[in-house]
Amino acid sequence: MVAGALTAIAPPSAGLARGFSPIPMARSYSGSYPVTITNTGHGTFSGCLTLSGSGSASLVLGTGKFAGGTYLVTNRIFVATIPAQGYGQNAGLLFIARAGLELDRGVFEEVYGGSDFLSGDLAFGAKGSC
């Protein structure tokens, strides 16, 4: 699903050619959203994803705080990438979901050194409820 989502957002002109239209600017998604990650094989995780109108993203997940992330919305797909502690390797947290009037269900991916480390189903709660 990650490869398909990334393929769908890569060329904006191709997305428009398929009949997709851009949705409101990322600014309309600014705020805090509860996130729940399930089906990881390592339990369920809950946190709060905060998005700004300038395209920055941060996350509080359990006792961990992750800042310095970014997000974008294109062709009705939301993608947020947040750097994480990699213990000597590049690491990040990736959130991909359908985007419309609200953020919908999607997929979560934790990446270490460019490889999948942990993945699961992603669900967003109501904006402003965390």
JSON list of C-alpha atoms in Angstrom, two decimals:
[
{"chain": "A", "resi": 1, "resn": "MET", "atom": "CA", "xyz": [0.00, 0.00, 0.00]},
{"chain": "A", "resi": 2, "resn": "VAL", "atom": "CA", "xyz": [2.89, 2.38, 0.73]},
{"chain": "A", "resi": 3, "resn": "ALA", "atom": "CA", "xyz": [4.32, 1.93, -2.76]},
{"chain": "A", "resi": 4, "resn": "GLY", "atom": "CA", "xyz": [0.89, 2.47, -4.30]},
{"chain": "A", "resi": 5, "resn": "ALA", "atom": "CA", "xyz": [0.28, 5.58, -2.23]},
{"chain": "A", "resi": 6, "resn": "LEU", "atom": "CA", "xyz": [3.68, 7.02, -3.10]},
{"chain": "A", "resi": 7, "resn": "THR", "atom": "CA", "xyz": [3.14, 6.24, -6.77]},
{"chain": "A", "resi": 8, "resn": "ALA", "atom": "CA", "xyz": [-0.23, 7.97, -6.63]},
{"chain": "A", "resi": 9, "resn": "ILE", "atom": "CA", "xyz": [1.23, 11.18, -5.22]},
{"chain": "A", "resi": 10, "resn": "ALA", "atom": "CA", "xyz": [4.53, 11.32, -7.10]},
{"chain": "A", "resi": 11, "resn": "PRO", "atom": "CA", "xyz": [3.52, 13.04, -10.35]},
{"chain": "A", "resi": 12, "resn": "PRO", "atom": "CA", "xyz": [0.89, 15.72, -9.63]},
{"chain": "A", "resi": 13, "resn": "SER", "atom": "CA", "xyz": [0.13, 16.18, -13.33]},
{"chain": "A", "resi": 14, "resn": "ALA", "atom": "CA", "xyz": [-0.59, 12.46, -13.76]},
{"chain": "A", "resi": 15, "resn": "GLY", "atom": "CA", "xyz": [-2.95, 12.56, -10.77]},
{"chain": "A", "resi": 16, "resn": "LEU", "atom": "CA", "xyz": [-4.88, 15.41, -12.31]},
{"chain": "A", "resi": 17, "resn": "ALA", "atom": "CA", "xyz": [-5.03, 13.58, -15.62]},
{"chain": "A", "resi": 18, "resn": "ARG", "atom": "CA", "xyz": [-6.77, 10.64, -13.89]},
{"chain": "A", "resi": 19, "resn": "GLY", "atom": "CA", "xyz": [-9.52, 12.94, -12.70]},
{"chain": "A", "resi": 20, "resn": "PHE", "atom": "CA", "xyz": [-8.31, 13.60, -9.16]},
{"chain": "A", "resi": 21, "resn": "SER", "atom": "CA", "xyz": [-8.62, 17.12, -7.94]},
{"chain": "A", "resi": 22, "resn": "PRO", "atom": "CA", "xyz": [-6.64, 18.79, -5.20]},
{"chain": "A", "resi": 23, "resn": "ILE", "atom": "CA", "xyz": [-8.44, 19.18, -1.90]},
{"chain": "A", "resi": 24, "resn": "PRO", "atom": "CA", "xyz": [-8.29, 22.24, 0.35]},
{"chain": "A", "resi": 25, "resn": "MET", "atom": "CA", "xyz": [-4.84, 23.44, 1.27]},
{"chain": "A", "resi": 26, "resn": "ALA", "atom": "CA", "xyz": [-2.99, 21.69, 4.08]},
{"chain": "A", "resi": 27, "resn": "ARG", "atom": "CA", "xyz": [-3.86, 24.67, 6.27]},
{"chain": "A", "resi": 28, "resn": "SER", "atom": "CA", "xyz": [-7.36, 23.25, 6.75]},
{"chain": "A", "resi": 29, "resn": "TYR", "atom": "CA", "xyz": [-5.84, 20.18, 8.42]},
{"chain": "A", "resi": 30, "resn": "SER", "atom": "CA", "xyz": [-3.93, 22.16, 11.05]},
{"chain": "A", "resi": 31, "resn": "GLY", "atom": "CA", "xyz": [-4.74, 21.00, 14.56]},
{"chain": "A", "resi": 32, "resn": "SER", "atom": "CA", "xyz": [-4.28, 17.97, 16.78]},
{"chain": "A", "resi": 33, "resn": "TYR", "atom": "CA", "xyz": [-5.59, 14.51, 15.95]},
{"chain": "A", "resi": 34, "resn": "PRO", "atom": "CA", "xyz": [-5.69, 11.39, 18.12]},
{"chain": "A", "resi": 35, "resn": "VAL", "atom": "CA", "xyz": [-4.06, 8.50, 16.27]},
{"chain": "A", "resi": 36, "resn": "THR", "atom": "CA", "xyz": [-4.39, 4.80, 16.98]},
{"chain": "A", "resi": 37, "resn": "ILE", "atom": "CA", "xyz": [-2.06, 2.22, 15.45]},
{"chain": "A", "resi": 38, "resn": "THR", "atom": "CA", "xyz": [-3.27, -1.40, 15.52]},
{"chain": "A", "resi": 39, "resn": "ASN", "atom": "CA", "xyz": [-2.33, -4.78, 14.01]},
{"chain": "A", "resi": 40, "resn": "THR", "atom": "CA", "xyz": [1.40, -4.21, 14.50]},
{"chain": "A", "resi": 41, "resn": "GLY", "atom": "CA", "xyz": [2.22, -7.59, 15.97]},
{"chain": "A", "resi": 42, "resn": "HIS", "atom": "CA", "xyz": [3.56, -5.67, 18.98]},
{"chain": "A", "resi": 43, "resn": "GLY", "atom": "CA", "xyz": [0.37, -4.23, 20.43]},
{"chain": "A", "resi": 44, "resn": "THR", "atom": "CA", "xyz": [-1.75, -1.15, 19.95]},
{"chain": "A", "resi": 45, "resn": "PHE", "atom": "CA", "xyz": [-0.31, 2.37, 20.19]},
{"chain": "A", "resi": 46, "resn": "SER", "atom": "CA", "xyz": [-2.13, 5.65, 20.76]},
{"chain": "A", "resi": 47, "resn": "GLY", "atom": "CA", "xyz": [-0.92, 9.20, 20.50]},
{"chain": "A", "resi": 48, "resn": "CYS", "atom": "CA", "xyz": [-1.57, 12.71, 19.30]},
{"chain": "A", "resi": 49, "resn": "LEU", "atom": "CA", "xyz": [-0.43, 13.99, 15.90]},
{"chain": "A", "resi": 50, "resn": "THR", "atom": "CA", "xyz": [-0.24, 17.79, 15.63]},
{"chain": "A", "resi": 51, "resn": "LEU", "atom": "CA", "xyz": [-0.23, 19.48, 12.22]},
{"chain": "A", "resi": 52, "resn": "SER", "atom": "CA", "xyz": [0.45, 23.15, 11.49]},
{"chain": "A", "resi": 53, "resn": "GLY", "atom": "CA", "xyz": [-0.75, 25.28, 8.63]},
{"chain": "A", "resi": 54, "resn": "SER", "atom": "CA", "xyz": [2.85, 25.60, 7.43]},
{"chain": "A", "resi": 55, "resn": "GLY", "atom": "CA", "xyz": [3.14, 21.84, 6.82]},
{"chain": "A", "resi": 56, "resn": "SER", "atom": "CA", "xyz": [5.03, 20.83, 9.96]},
{"chain": "A", "resi": 57, "resn": "ALA", "atom": "CA", "xyz": [4.07, 17.78, 12.04]},
{"chain": "A", "resi": 58, "resn": "SER", "atom": "CA", "xyz": [4.86, 16.51, 15.53]},
{"chain": "A", "resi": 59, "resn": "LEU", "atom": "CA", "xyz": [3.77, 13.48, 17.50]},
{"chain": "A", "resi": 60, "resn": "VAL", "atom": "CA", "xyz": [3.36, 12.45, 21.12]},
{"chain": "A", "resi": 61, "resn": "LEU", "atom": "CA", "xyz": [3.20, 8.65, 21.33]},
{"chain": "A", "resi": 62, "resn": "GLY", "atom": "CA", "xyz": [3.14, 7.26, 24.85]},
{"chain": "A", "resi": 63, "resn": "THR", "atom": "CA", "xyz": [6.04, 8.97, 26.64]},
{"chain": "A", "resi": 64, "resn": "GLY", "atom": "CA", "xyz": [7.86, 9.69, 23.38]},
{"chain": "A", "resi": 65, "resn": "LYS", "atom": "CA", "xyz": [7.84, 13.11, 21.77]},
{"chain": "A", "resi": 66, "resn": "PHE", "atom": "CA", "xyz": [8.78, 13.45, 18.10]},
{"chain": "A", "resi": 67, "resn": "ALA", "atom": "CA", "xyz": [9.21, 16.85, 16.43]},
{"chain": "A", "resi": 68, "resn": "GLY", "atom": "CA", "xyz": [10.58, 18.17, 13.16]},
{"chain": "A", "resi": 69, "resn": "GLY", "atom": "CA", "xyz": [8.21, 16.31, 10.85]},
{"chain": "A", "resi": 70, "resn": "THR", "atom": "CA", "xyz": [6.41, 17.47, 7.75]},
{"chain": "A", "resi": 71, "resn": "TYR", "atom": "CA", "xyz": [3.20, 16.58, 5.97]},
{"chain": "A", "resi": 72, "resn": "LEU", "atom": "CA", "xyz": [1.42, 17.16, 2.71]},
{"chain": "A", "resi": 73, "resn": "VAL", "atom": "CA", "xyz": [-1.97, 16.46, 1.19]},
{"chain": "A", "resi": 74, "resn": "THR", "atom": "CA", "xyz": [-2.27, 15.79, -2.52]},
{"chain": "A", "resi": 75, "resn": "ASN", "atom": "CA", "xyz": [-4.69, 13.84, -4.69]},
{"chain": "A", "resi": 76, "resn": "ARG", "atom": "CA", "xyz": [-6.75, 13.11, -1.56]},
{"chain": "A", "resi": 77, "resn": "ILE", "atom": "CA", "xyz": [-3.82, 11.38, 0.13]},
{"chain": "A", "resi": 78, "resn": "PHE", "atom": "CA", "xyz": [-2.29, 12.56, 3.42]},
{"chain": "A", "resi": 79, "resn": "VAL", "atom": "CA", "xyz": [1.39, 11.75, 4.06]},
{"chain": "A", "resi": 80, "resn": "ALA", "atom": "CA", "xyz": [3.31, 12.74, 7.20]},
{"chain": "A", "resi": 81, "resn": "THR", "atom": "CA", "xyz": [6.93, 11.88, 7.89]},
{"chain": "A", "resi": 82, "resn": "ILE", "atom": "CA", "xyz": [8.43, 12.42, 11.33]},
{"chain": "A", "resi": 83, "resn": "PRO", "atom": "CA", "xyz": [12.09, 11.73, 12.19]},
{"chain": "A", "resi": 84, "resn": "ALA", "atom": "CA", "xyz": [12.71, 9.23, 14.99]},
{"chain": "A", "resi": 85, "resn": "GLN", "atom": "CA", "xyz": [15.71, 8.04, 17.01]},
{"chain": "A", "resi": 86, "resn": "GLY", "atom": "CA", "xyz": [17.58, 5.59, 14.80]},
{"chain": "A", "resi": 87, "resn": "TYR", "atom": "CA", "xyz": [20.45, 4.53, 17.06]},
{"chain": "A", "resi": 88, "resn": "GLY", "atom": "CA", "xyz": [23.08, 5.15, 14.39]},
{"chain": "A", "resi": 89, "resn": "GLN", "atom": "CA", "xyz": [20.72, 4.82, 11.40]},
{"chain": "A", "resi": 90, "resn": "ASN", "atom": "CA", "xyz": [18.22, 7.10, 9.73]},
{"chain": "A", "resi": 91, "resn": "ALA", "atom": "CA", "xyz": [14.76, 6.42, 11.14]},
{"chain": "A", "resi": 92, "resn": "GLY", "atom": "CA", "xyz": [11.29, 7.83, 10.71]},
{"chain": "A", "resi": 93, "resn": "LEU", "atom": "CA", "xyz": [7.59, 7.43, 11.30]},
{"chain": "A", "resi": 94, "resn": "LEU", "atom": "CA", "xyz": [5.35, 7.48, 8.24]},
{"chain": "A", "resi": 95, "resn": "PHE", "atom": "CA", "xyz": [1.60, 8.10, 8.26]},
{"chain": "A", "resi": 96, "resn": "ILE", "atom": "CA", "xyz": [-0.40, 7.59, 5.05]},
{"chain": "A", "resi": 97, "resn": "ALA", "atom": "CA", "xyz": [-4.17, 7.99, 4.87]},
{"chain": "A", "resi": 98, "resn": "ARG", "atom": "CA", "xyz": [-7.04, 9.07, 2.66]},
{"chain": "A", "resi": 99, "resn": "ALA", "atom": "CA", "xyz": [-7.85, 12.74, 3.06]},
{"chain": "A", "resi": 100, "resn": "GLY", "atom": "CA", "xyz": [-11.16, 14.43, 2.44]},
{"chain": "A", "resi": 101, "resn": "LEU", "atom": "CA", "xyz": [-13.10, 16.69, 4.73]},
{"chain": "A", "resi": 102, "resn": "GLU", "atom": "CA", "xyz": [-11.46, 14.68, 7.53]},
{"chain": "A", "resi": 103, "resn": "LEU", "atom": "CA", "xyz": [-8.43, 12.39, 7.75]},
{"chain": "A", "resi": 104, "resn": "ASP", "atom": "CA", "xyz": [-9.49, 8.77, 7.29]},
{"chain": "A", "resi": 105, "resn": "ARG", "atom": "CA", "xyz": [-8.00, 5.36, 7.98]},
{"chain": "A", "resi": 106, "resn": "GLY", "atom": "CA", "xyz": [-4.64, 4.43, 6.54]},
{"chain": "A", "resi": 107, "resn": "VAL", "atom": "CA", "xyz": [-1.32, 2.78, 7.25]},
{"chain": "A", "resi": 108, "resn": "PHE", "atom": "CA", "xyz": [1.52, 3.49, 9.68]},
{"chain": "A", "resi": 109, "resn": "GLU", "atom": "CA", "xyz": [5.12, 2.53, 8.97]},
{"chain": "A", "resi": 110, "resn": "GLU", "atom": "CA", "xyz": [8.19, 2.80, 11.20]},
{"chain": "A", "resi": 111, "resn": "VAL", "atom": "CA", "xyz": [11.39, 2.74, 9.15]},
{"chain": "A", "resi": 112, "resn": "TYR", "atom": "CA", "xyz": [14.99, 2.13, 10.30]},
{"chain": "A", "resi": 113, "resn": "GLY", "atom": "CA", "xyz": [17.87, 2.42, 7.88]},
{"chain": "A", "resi": 114, "resn": "GLY", "atom": "CA", "xyz": [15.43, 2.51, 4.97]},
{"chain": "A", "resi": 115, "resn": "SER", "atom": "CA", "xyz": [13.72, -0.78, 5.89]},
{"chain": "A", "resi": 116, "resn": "ASP", "atom": "CA", "xyz": [10.35, -1.54, 7.40]},
{"chain": "A", "resi": 117, "resn": "PHE", "atom": "CA", "xyz": [10.67, -2.10, 11.15]},
{"chain": "A", "resi": 118, "resn": "LEU", "atom": "CA", "xyz": [7.05, -1.96, 12.31]},
{"chain": "A", "resi": 119, "resn": "SER", "atom": "CA", "xyz": [3.83, -1.36, 10.43]},
{"chain": "A", "resi": 120, "resn": "GLY", "atom": "CA", "xyz": [0.14, -1.34, 11.23]},
{"chain": "A", "resi": 121, "resn": "ASP", "atom": "CA", "xyz": [-3.29, 0.03, 10.56]},
{"chain": "A", "resi": 122, "resn": "LEU", "atom": "CA", "xyz": [-3.80, 3.72, 11.26]},
{"chain": "A", "resi": 123, "resn": "ALA", "atom": "CA", "xyz": [-6.97, 5.45, 12.45]},
{"chain": "A", "resi": 124, "resn": "PHE", "atom": "CA", "xyz": [-7.49, 9.14, 13.15]},
{"chain": "A", "resi": 125, "resn": "GLY", "atom": "CA", "xyz": [-9.84, 10.53, 15.77]},
{"chain": "A", "resi": 126, "resn": "ALA", "atom": "CA", "xyz": [-11.72, 13.80, 15.56]},
{"chain": "A", "resi": 127, "resn": "LYS", "atom": "CA", "xyz": [-9.68, 16.95, 15.02]},
{"chain": "A", "resi": 128, "resn": "GLY", "atom": "CA", "xyz": [-9.04, 18.79, 18.29]},
{"chain": "A", "resi": 129, "resn": "SER", "atom": "CA", "xyz": [-9.81, 15.87, 20.60]},
{"chain": "A", "resi": 130, "resn": "CYS", "atom": "CA", "xyz": [-6.34, 15.32, 22.05]}
]
